[in-house]
C-alpha positions in Angstrom: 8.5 9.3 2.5 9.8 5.7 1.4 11.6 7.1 -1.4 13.0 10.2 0.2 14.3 7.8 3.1 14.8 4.5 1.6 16.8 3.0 4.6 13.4 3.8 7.1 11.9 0.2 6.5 15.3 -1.5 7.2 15.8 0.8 10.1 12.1 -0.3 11.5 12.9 -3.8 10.4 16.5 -3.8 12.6 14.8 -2.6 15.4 11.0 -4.4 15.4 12.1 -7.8 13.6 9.0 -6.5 11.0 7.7 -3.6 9.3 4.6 -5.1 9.2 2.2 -2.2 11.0 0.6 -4.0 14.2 -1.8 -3.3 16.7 -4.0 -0.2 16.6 -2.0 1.4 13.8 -2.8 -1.7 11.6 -6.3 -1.4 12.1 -6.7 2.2 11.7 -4.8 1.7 8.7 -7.5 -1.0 7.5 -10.4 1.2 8.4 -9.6 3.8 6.2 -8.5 1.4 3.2 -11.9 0.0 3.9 -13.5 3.1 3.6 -11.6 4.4 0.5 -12.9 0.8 -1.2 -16.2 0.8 -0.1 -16.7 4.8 -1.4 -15.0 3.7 -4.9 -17.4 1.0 -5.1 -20.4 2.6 -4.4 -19.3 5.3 -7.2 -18.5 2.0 -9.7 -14.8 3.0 -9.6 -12.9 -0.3 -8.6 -13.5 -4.1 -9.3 -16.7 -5.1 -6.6 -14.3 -7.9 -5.3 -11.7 -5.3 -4.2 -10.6 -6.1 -0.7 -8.6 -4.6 2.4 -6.3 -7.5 2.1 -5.7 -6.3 -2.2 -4.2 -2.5 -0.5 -2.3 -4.4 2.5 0.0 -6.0 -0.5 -0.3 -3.4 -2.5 1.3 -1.3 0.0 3.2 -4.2 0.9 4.2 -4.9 -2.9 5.2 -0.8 -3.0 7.4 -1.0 0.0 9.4 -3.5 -1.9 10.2 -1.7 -4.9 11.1 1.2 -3.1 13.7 -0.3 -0.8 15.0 -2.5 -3.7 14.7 0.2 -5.8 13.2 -2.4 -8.1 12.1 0.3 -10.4 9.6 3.5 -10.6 7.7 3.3 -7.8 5.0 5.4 -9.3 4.6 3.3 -12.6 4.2 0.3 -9.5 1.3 2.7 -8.3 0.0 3.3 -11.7 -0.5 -0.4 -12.9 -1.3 -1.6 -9.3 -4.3 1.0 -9.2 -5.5 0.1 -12.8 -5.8 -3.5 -11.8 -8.4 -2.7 -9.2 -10.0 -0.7 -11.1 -13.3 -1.7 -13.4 
């Protein structure tokens, strides 16, 4: 959706001062990273140290490039996921 609609963030930024997520929609958002990170570690997938916080700038990192257009945003994807990875 970021790509497709790379003026969103600024547009949410303008009008919120942030596009930080907040509030419930920030903790949802850390439940289900948590979850994702907890399965892939039980199956041996991801580094044991992984942590919430490692997606949050992840995502955050992934925002960036997108509405910088820094560069491919899946390559960003790629090598982010291989570094958590074991």
């Amino acid at each position: 959706m970021l790509s497709a609609e790379r003026g969103l963030s600024a547009s949410i930024e303008a009008a919120f001062g942030s596009t930080e997520p907040t509030g419930e929609g920030r903790a949802e958002a850390e439940r289900a990273a948590g979850r994702l990170l907890a399965r892939a570690k039980a199956e041996g997938t991801v580094c044991p140290d992984a942590e919430v916080g490692d997606v949050v700038m992840i995502v955050c990192g992934l925002v960036a490039v997108i509405r910088n257009d820094a560069g491919d945003w899946r390559r960003y994807v790629r090598n982010a996921c291989a570094g958590l990875r074991l």
